[in-house]
Short mmCIF file of C-alpha atoms in Angstrom, two decimals:
data_model
loop_
_atom_site.label_atom_id
_atom_site.label_comp_id
_atom_site.label_asym_id
_atom_site.label_seq_id
_atom_site.Cartn_x
_atom_site.Cartn_y
_atom_site.Cartn_z
CA GLU E 145 -28.19 8.56 -12.85
CA VAL E 146 -26.39 6.95 -9.53
CA GLN E 147 -24.16 9.73 -8.05
CA LEU E 148 -22.11 9.21 -4.77
CA VAL E 149 -20.11 12.28 -3.49
CA GLU E 150 -17.66 12.32 -0.76
CA SER E 151 -17.07 15.00 1.76
CA GLY E 152 -15.15 15.63 5.14
CA GLY E 153 -11.03 15.00 4.07
CA GLY E 154 -8.72 17.04 5.21
CA LEU E 155 -5.70 17.48 7.21
CA VAL E 156 -5.39 16.18 11.00
CA GLN E 157 -3.26 14.99 13.26
CA PRO E 158 -2.33 11.79 14.23
CA GLY E 159 -4.08 10.45 17.01
CA GLY E 160 -6.68 12.91 16.10
CA SER E 161 -10.75 12.04 14.57
CA LEU E 162 -12.32 13.08 11.24
CA ARG E 163 -15.76 11.96 9.80
CA LEU E 164 -16.48 11.48 6.65
CA SER E 165 -19.78 11.66 4.35
CA CYS E 166 -21.08 10.16 1.32
CA ALA E 167 -24.37 11.71 -0.45
CA ALA E 168 -25.76 9.38 -2.16
CA SER E 169 -28.38 10.26 -4.89
CA GLY E 170 -29.89 8.40 -8.16
CA PHE E 171 -30.93 4.92 -6.15
CA THR E 172 -33.25 3.74 -3.31
CA PHE E 173 -30.41 4.25 -0.92
CA SER E 174 -31.33 1.75 1.71
CA GLY E 175 -32.12 -0.80 -0.65
CA TYR E 176 -28.18 -1.34 -1.13
CA THR E 177 -24.86 -2.37 1.15
CA MET E 178 -22.40 0.11 1.18
CA HIS E 179 -18.74 0.31 1.60
CA TRP E 180 -15.40 2.51 1.85
CA VAL E 181 -12.27 1.75 0.09
CA ARG E 182 -9.03 3.85 0.56
CA GLN E 183 -6.36 3.91 -1.78
CA ALA E 184 -2.78 5.35 -0.39
CA PRO E 185 -0.85 7.82 -2.23
CA GLY E 186 0.42 5.92 -5.21
CA LYS E 187 -0.71 2.85 -4.14
CA GLY E 188 -3.66 -0.27 -4.87
CA LEU E 189 -7.12 -0.40 -3.50
CA GLU E 190 -7.87 -1.38 0.25
CA TYR E 191 -11.17 -2.56 1.65
CA VAL E 192 -12.12 -0.47 4.69
CA SER E 193 -15.56 -0.85 6.10
CA GLY E 194 -19.28 -1.93 4.89
CA ILE E 195 -22.90 -1.76 6.11
CA SER E 196 -25.63 -3.75 5.37
CA GLY E 197 -28.82 -1.86 3.51
CA ASN E 198 -30.77 -2.03 7.19
CA GLY E 199 -27.74 -0.82 8.98
CA GLY E 200 -28.08 -3.98 10.86
CA SER E 201 -24.51 -5.45 10.23
CA THR E 202 -21.62 -3.69 10.03
CA HIS E 203 -17.94 -5.06 8.62
CA TYR E 204 -14.39 -3.91 9.23
CA ALA E 205 -11.04 -4.38 7.91
CA ASN E 206 -8.67 -5.53 10.80
CA SER E 207 -6.36 -2.31 10.49
CA VAL E 208 -9.22 -0.19 11.39
CA LYS E 209 -11.29 -2.23 13.71
CA GLY E 210 -11.66 -0.68 16.97
CA ARG E 211 -10.94 2.90 15.55
CA PHE E 212 -13.24 3.54 12.65
CA THR E 213 -17.09 3.23 12.87
CA ILE E 214 -19.50 2.88 9.78
CA SER E 215 -22.81 4.18 10.03
CA ARG E 216 -25.51 5.56 7.37
CA ASP E 217 -28.96 7.55 7.78
CA ASP E 218 -31.20 6.32 5.03
CA SER E 219 -33.73 9.43 5.51
CA LYS E 220 -30.81 11.49 4.36
CA ASN E 221 -29.60 9.13 1.67
CA THR E 222 -25.88 9.67 3.47
CA LEU E 223 -23.23 7.10 4.48
CA TYR E 224 -20.48 8.11 7.14
CA LEU E 225 -17.21 6.91 8.27
CA GLN E 226 -16.30 8.17 11.60
CA MET E 227 -12.42 7.65 11.89
CA GLY E 228 -10.61 7.99 15.45
CA SER E 229 -6.72 7.36 16.64
CA LEU E 230 -5.49 8.30 13.04
CA ARG E 231 -2.33 6.94 12.25
CA ALA E 232 -0.25 8.25 9.26
CA GLU E 233 -0.54 4.98 7.38
CA ASP E 234 -4.42 5.84 7.17
CA THR E 235 -3.74 8.63 5.15
CA ALA E 236 -5.31 7.91 1.72
CA VAL E 237 -8.09 9.09 -0.75
CA TYR E 238 -11.34 7.53 1.14
CA TYR E 239 -13.89 5.81 -1.69
CA CYS E 240 -17.73 5.67 -0.96
CA THR E 241 -18.82 2.76 -3.11
CA ARG E 242 -22.26 0.81 -3.32
CA ALA E 243 -22.44 -3.00 -3.83
CA SER E 244 -24.57 -4.01 -6.44
CA GLY E 245 -27.53 -5.39 -4.55
CA GLU E 246 -28.49 -5.49 -0.63
CA GLU E 247 -26.35 -8.54 -0.10
CA TRP E 248 -22.64 -8.86 0.83
CA LEU E 249 -21.05 -11.08 -1.39
CA LEU E 250 -21.39 -8.72 -4.69
CA PRO E 251 -19.10 -6.22 -6.72
CA PHE E 252 -18.89 -2.77 -6.33
CA ASP E 253 -20.72 -1.23 -8.52
CA TYR E 254 -20.40 2.66 -8.24
CA TRP E 255 -17.63 4.46 -6.73
CA GLY E 256 -17.33 8.34 -5.86
CA GLN E 257 -14.81 10.66 -6.45
CA GLY E 258 -13.19 10.18 -3.23
CA THR E 259 -12.33 12.42 -0.68
CA LEU E 260 -8.36 12.73 0.77
CA VAL E 261 -7.79 12.14 4.27
CA THR E 262 -3.87 13.17 5.46
CA VAL E 263 -3.03 12.45 8.54
CA SER E 264 -0.04 14.20 9.52
CA SER E 265 1.82 16.71 12.18
CA ASP F 558 -7.32 -13.61 4.28
CA ILE F 559 -7.21 -14.31 0.33
CA VAL F 560 -4.47 -13.30 -0.97
CA MET F 561 -5.19 -11.92 -4.75
CA THR F 562 -1.87 -11.86 -6.90
CA GLN F 563 -1.85 -10.36 -10.16
CA SER F 564 0.81 -10.40 -13.46
CA PRO F 565 2.48 -8.80 -14.50
CA ASP F 566 2.71 -5.80 -12.45
CA SER F 567 3.15 -3.50 -15.14
CA LEU F 568 2.25 -4.16 -19.09
CA ALA F 569 3.06 -2.47 -22.58
CA VAL F 570 1.00 -3.13 -25.71
CA SER F 571 0.93 -1.82 -29.10
CA LEU F 572 -2.74 0.13 -30.13
CA GLY F 573 -4.83 -2.61 -31.81
CA GLU F 574 -2.92 -5.87 -29.76
CA ARG F 575 -4.04 -8.03 -27.35
CA ALA F 576 -3.50 -7.42 -23.60
CA THR F 577 -3.77 -10.46 -21.08
CA ILE F 578 -3.68 -9.64 -17.20
CA ASN F 579 -3.53 -12.45 -14.96
CA CYS F 580 -5.14 -13.33 -10.91
CA LYS F 581 -4.45 -15.70 -8.80
CA SER F 582 -6.24 -16.35 -5.71
CA SER F 583 -4.91 -17.96 -2.50
CA GLN F 584 -7.69 -19.81 -2.28
CA SER F 585 -10.96 -21.10 -4.94
CA VAL F 586 -13.35 -18.05 -5.28
CA LEU F 587 -15.71 -20.30 -6.75
CA TYR F 588 -18.78 -20.84 -4.87
CA ASN F 589 -20.01 -24.81 -5.55
CA SER F 590 -23.97 -24.28 -4.50
CA ASN F 591 -24.15 -21.79 -7.41
CA ASN F 592 -21.23 -22.56 -9.49
CA LYS F 593 -20.19 -18.89 -9.50
CA ASN F 594 -17.00 -17.35 -9.25
CA TYR F 595 -17.00 -14.22 -6.86
CA LEU F 596 -14.28 -12.33 -8.83
CA ALA F 597 -14.85 -9.10 -10.39
CA TRP F 598 -12.37 -6.60 -12.55
CA TYR F 599 -12.15 -2.89 -11.92
CA GLN F 600 -10.12 -0.33 -14.37
CA GLN F 601 -8.74 2.93 -12.91
CA LYS F 602 -7.81 5.63 -15.00
CA PRO F 603 -4.91 8.38 -13.91
CA GLY F 604 -7.18 10.78 -11.27
CA GLN F 605 -10.47 8.38 -11.34
CA PRO F 606 -12.20 6.25 -9.11
CA PRO F 607 -12.13 2.26 -10.13
CA LYS F 608 -14.50 1.43 -12.46
CA LEU F 609 -16.60 -2.09 -12.66
CA LEU F 610 -15.59 -4.10 -15.72
CA ILE F 611 -16.24 -7.49 -14.96
CA TYR F 612 -18.47 -9.40 -12.26
CA TRP F 613 -19.00 -13.01 -11.55
CA ALA F 614 -15.66 -13.59 -13.36
CA SER F 615 -16.82 -13.16 -16.92
CA VAL F 616 -20.11 -11.14 -17.11
CA ARG F 617 -19.36 -7.57 -18.57
CA GLU F 618 -20.88 -4.70 -16.89
CA SER F 619 -23.37 -2.64 -18.85
CA GLY F 620 -21.78 -0.51 -20.81
CA VAL F 621 -18.61 -1.75 -20.88
CA PRO F 622 -16.95 -2.35 -24.69
CA ASP F 623 -16.96 -6.04 -26.09
CA ARG F 624 -13.07 -6.07 -26.38
CA PHE F 625 -12.89 -6.39 -22.56
CA SER F 626 -13.59 -10.65 -21.60
CA GLY F 627 -13.33 -12.29 -18.39
CA SER F 628 -12.50 -15.73 -17.94
CA GLY F 629 -11.05 -18.52 -15.55
CA SER F 630 -12.58 -20.28 -12.79
CA GLY F 631 -11.29 -21.61 -9.23
CA THR F 632 -7.70 -19.57 -8.81
CA ASP F 633 -7.01 -18.64 -12.01
CA PHE F 634 -8.46 -15.95 -13.79
CA THR F 635 -7.46 -13.33 -16.97
CA LEU F 636 -8.97 -9.90 -18.32
CA THR F 637 -8.26 -9.87 -21.67
CA ILE F 638 -8.59 -6.64 -23.66
CA SER F 639 -8.74 -8.23 -27.66
CA SER F 640 -7.69 -5.02 -29.56
CA LEU F 641 -6.29 -2.17 -26.99
CA GLN F 642 -7.32 1.02 -27.51
CA ALA F 643 -5.73 4.50 -26.20
CA GLU F 644 -8.58 5.07 -23.81
CA ASP F 645 -8.04 1.94 -22.36
CA VAL F 646 -4.71 2.85 -20.62
CA ALA F 647 -5.05 2.20 -16.83
CA VAL F 648 -4.47 0.15 -13.92
CA TYR F 649 -6.48 -2.85 -13.36
CA TYR F 650 -7.31 -4.69 -10.37
CA CYS F 651 -9.05 -7.86 -9.64
CA GLN F 652 -11.10 -8.53 -6.47
CA GLN F 653 -12.70 -11.14 -4.63
CA TYR F 654 -16.22 -10.83 -3.20
CA TYR F 655 -16.15 -14.69 -2.21
CA ASN F 656 -16.27 -13.44 1.54
CA ILE F 657 -16.44 -10.17 3.44
CA LEU F 658 -12.77 -9.86 4.18
CA TYR F 659 -12.76 -8.14 0.43
CA THR F 660 -9.33 -8.12 -1.06
CA PHE F 661 -7.95 -6.62 -4.09
CA GLY F 662 -4.75 -7.69 -6.83
CA GLN F 663 -1.91 -5.00 -6.26
CA GLY F 664 -2.93 -3.84 -9.49
CA THR F 665 -1.27 -3.95 -13.24
CA LYS F 666 -0.16 -1.06 -15.12
CA LEU F 667 -1.28 -1.13 -18.57
CA GLU F 668 0.44 1.09 -21.02
CA ILE F 669 0.63 1.56 -24.92
CA LYS F 670 4.22 0.38 -27.01
#
């Protein structure tokens, strides 16, 4: 059974940093492109970042480019999102999600339960 | 970026009746090389993550009831629930994966009338 379990969320002050993790199981992690998608309280879904199956290619939404870094450790079956220079508008539930294959242009077929990041003083 | 616009924003349908949600993209999401529409539909129930329902505009994900169907091509798409069940109360999102600037529609909230 495919499982994605996020952790690392919490309360952080504006300008601060946080690292999210997503532990994957039930599939060959290295063979899939992975993404982060966020959802502000009561709002819709916003794409954040993605990383290819071999980690050689990454992509970021303009809203987080230069502040967030996505990475993966295939030996640990874990996806990461290092978030810096956090702003109030980064407050959201962050979902780890799997593309349905190793390519970029694919739907997101599995989602974790999400981890809440709150940016506030 | 490709802007995805859903209509309506909210919808109330009686149990057993048909529900229809529309999604329009600001540019075509059809790749002529493979004749595929890079369009997905997701269902999000309260307190849960999104769940993939439909991809390639009309292919039902494994395990999704056949009362859910997707149609359309190019820039105009529709998600149809043929006979609404109580468990279908949710917010529905369309998404384009035509390019890596993935974008979602604003969501349509579906309720029971």
